[in-house]
Every structure is written in C-alpha cells, then in structure tokens.
PDB file of C-alpha atoms in Angstrom:
ATOM      1  CA  UNK B  59      -2.768 -98.431-108.437  1.00 80.00           C
ATOM      2  CA  UNK B  60      -5.862 -99.171-106.828  1.00 89.00           C
ATOM      3  CA  UNK B  61      -7.811 -96.830-104.379  1.00 91.00           C
ATOM      4  CA  UNK B  62      -8.374 -97.696-100.830  1.00 93.00           C
ATOM      5  CA  UNK B  63     -11.721 -98.966 -99.966  1.00 92.00           C
ATOM      6  CA  UNK B  64     -13.738 -96.477 -97.641  1.00 95.00           C
ATOM      7  CA  UNK B  65     -16.038 -99.093 -95.702  1.00 97.00           C
ATOM      8  CA  UNK B  66     -17.778 -96.441 -93.508  1.00 97.00           C
ATOM      9  CA  UNK B  67     -18.699 -94.313 -96.380  1.00 97.00           C
ATOM     10  CA  UNK B  68     -20.002 -97.298 -98.437  1.00 97.00           C
ATOM     11  CA  UNK B  69     -22.125 -98.537 -95.756  1.00 97.00           C
ATOM     12  CA  UNK B  70     -23.608 -95.390 -95.027  1.00 98.00           C
ATOM     13  CA  UNK B  71     -24.605 -94.857 -98.610  1.00 98.00           C
ATOM     14  CA  UNK B  72     -26.112 -98.402 -98.397  1.00 98.00           C
ATOM     15  CA  UNK B  73     -28.191 -97.674 -95.297  1.00 98.00           C
ATOM     16  CA  UNK B  74     -29.576 -94.218 -96.794  1.00 98.00           C
ATOM     17  CA  UNK B  75     -30.654 -96.158 -99.668  1.00 98.00           C
ATOM     18  CA  UNK B  76     -32.410 -98.571 -97.715  1.00 98.00           C
ATOM     19  CA  UNK B  77     -33.833 -96.089 -95.610  1.00 98.00           C
ATOM     20  CA  UNK B  78     -35.290 -94.393 -98.646  1.00 98.00           C
ATOM     21  CA  UNK B  79     -36.735 -97.371-100.478  1.00 98.00           C
ATOM     22  CA  UNK B  80     -38.089 -98.140 -96.754  1.00 98.00           C
ATOM     23  CA  UNK B  81     -40.018 -94.827 -96.573  1.00 98.00           C
ATOM     24  CA  UNK B  82     -41.197 -94.664 -99.826  1.00 98.00           C
ATOM     25  CA  UNK B  83     -42.943 -97.996 -99.511  1.00 98.00           C
ATOM     26  CA  UNK B  84     -44.412 -96.527 -96.184  1.00 98.00           C
ATOM     27  CA  UNK B  85     -45.720 -93.842 -98.107  1.00 97.00           C
ATOM     28  CA  UNK B  86     -47.015 -96.224-100.869  1.00 97.00           C
ATOM     29  CA  UNK B  87     -48.895 -98.431 -98.024  1.00 96.00           C
ATOM     30  CA  UNK B  88     -50.589 -95.158 -96.748  1.00 95.00           C
ATOM     31  CA  UNK B  89     -51.530 -93.853 -99.854  1.00 94.00           C
ATOM     32  CA  UNK B  90     -52.973 -97.326-100.839  1.00 93.00           C
ATOM     33  CA  UNK B  91     -54.938 -97.318 -97.460  1.00 93.00           C
ATOM     34  CA  UNK B  92     -56.432 -94.144 -98.050  1.00 92.00           C
ATOM     35  CA  UNK B  93     -57.575 -94.577-101.235  1.00 92.00           C
ATOM     36  CA  UNK B  94     -59.235 -98.175-100.264  1.00 91.00           C
ATOM     37  CA  UNK B  95     -61.286 -96.211 -97.354  1.00 84.00           C
ATOM     38  CA  UNK B  96     -64.580 -95.626 -98.529  1.00 78.00           C
ATOM     39  CA  UNK B  97     -65.358 -92.012 -98.570  1.00 68.00           C
ATOM     40  CA  UNK B  98     -68.934 -91.836 -97.720  1.00 62.00           C
ATOM     41  CA  UNK B  99     -68.700 -92.782 -94.279  1.00 56.00           C
ATOM     42  CA  UNK B 100     -66.281 -89.772 -93.516  1.00 53.00           C
ATOM     43  CA  UNK B 101     -68.301 -87.476 -95.452  1.00 54.00           C
ATOM     44  CA  UNK B 102     -71.436 -88.463 -93.610  1.00 53.00           C
ATOM     45  CA  UNK B 103     -70.035 -88.351 -90.062  1.00 55.00           C
ATOM     46  CA  UNK B 104     -68.702 -84.757 -90.474  1.00 57.00           C
ATOM     47  CA  UNK B 105     -72.028 -83.730 -92.140  1.00 60.00           C
ATOM     48  CA  UNK B 106     -73.749 -85.647 -89.208  1.00 59.00           C
ATOM     49  CA  UNK B 107     -71.635 -83.405 -86.646  1.00 60.00           C
ATOM     50  CA  UNK B 108     -72.097 -79.858 -88.467  1.00 61.00           C
ATOM     51  CA  UNK B 109     -76.124 -80.758 -88.658  1.00 59.00           C
ATOM     52  CA  UNK B 110     -76.098 -81.565 -84.748  1.00 62.00           C
ATOM     53  CA  UNK B 111     -73.991 -78.259 -83.774  1.00 58.00           C
ATOM     54  CA  UNK B 112     -76.263 -76.026 -85.632  1.00 55.00           C
TER      55      UNK B 112
END
C-alpha cells in the first residue's frame, strides 16, 4: 500500500530549497560586484583621509 502524501512537508522542503538557491545567487551577485569595484579608488580615499588626519 502506498504512503499518504505529506503536502505540507513537501511544500516546506521546496520553499527551503528555493530560499537557499536565492541566497546563493544573491551572495554571488555581491561577490561579483565587489570584484568589479576598482580597488584604486577605495585605497586612495582611505590614504587621503589618514594623511589629512595627521
């Protein structure tokens, strides 16, 4: 005899997988944005701030 379906548990599992995939995509997007950001601008700003503080 077949088991009775547990629709609530199956739905929660699908939602959990969907949320994990979405979070992974968002993290990849943030990482790509950080990599594409030119580092020269960020380092020159901090160097300028420390030089003016002295």
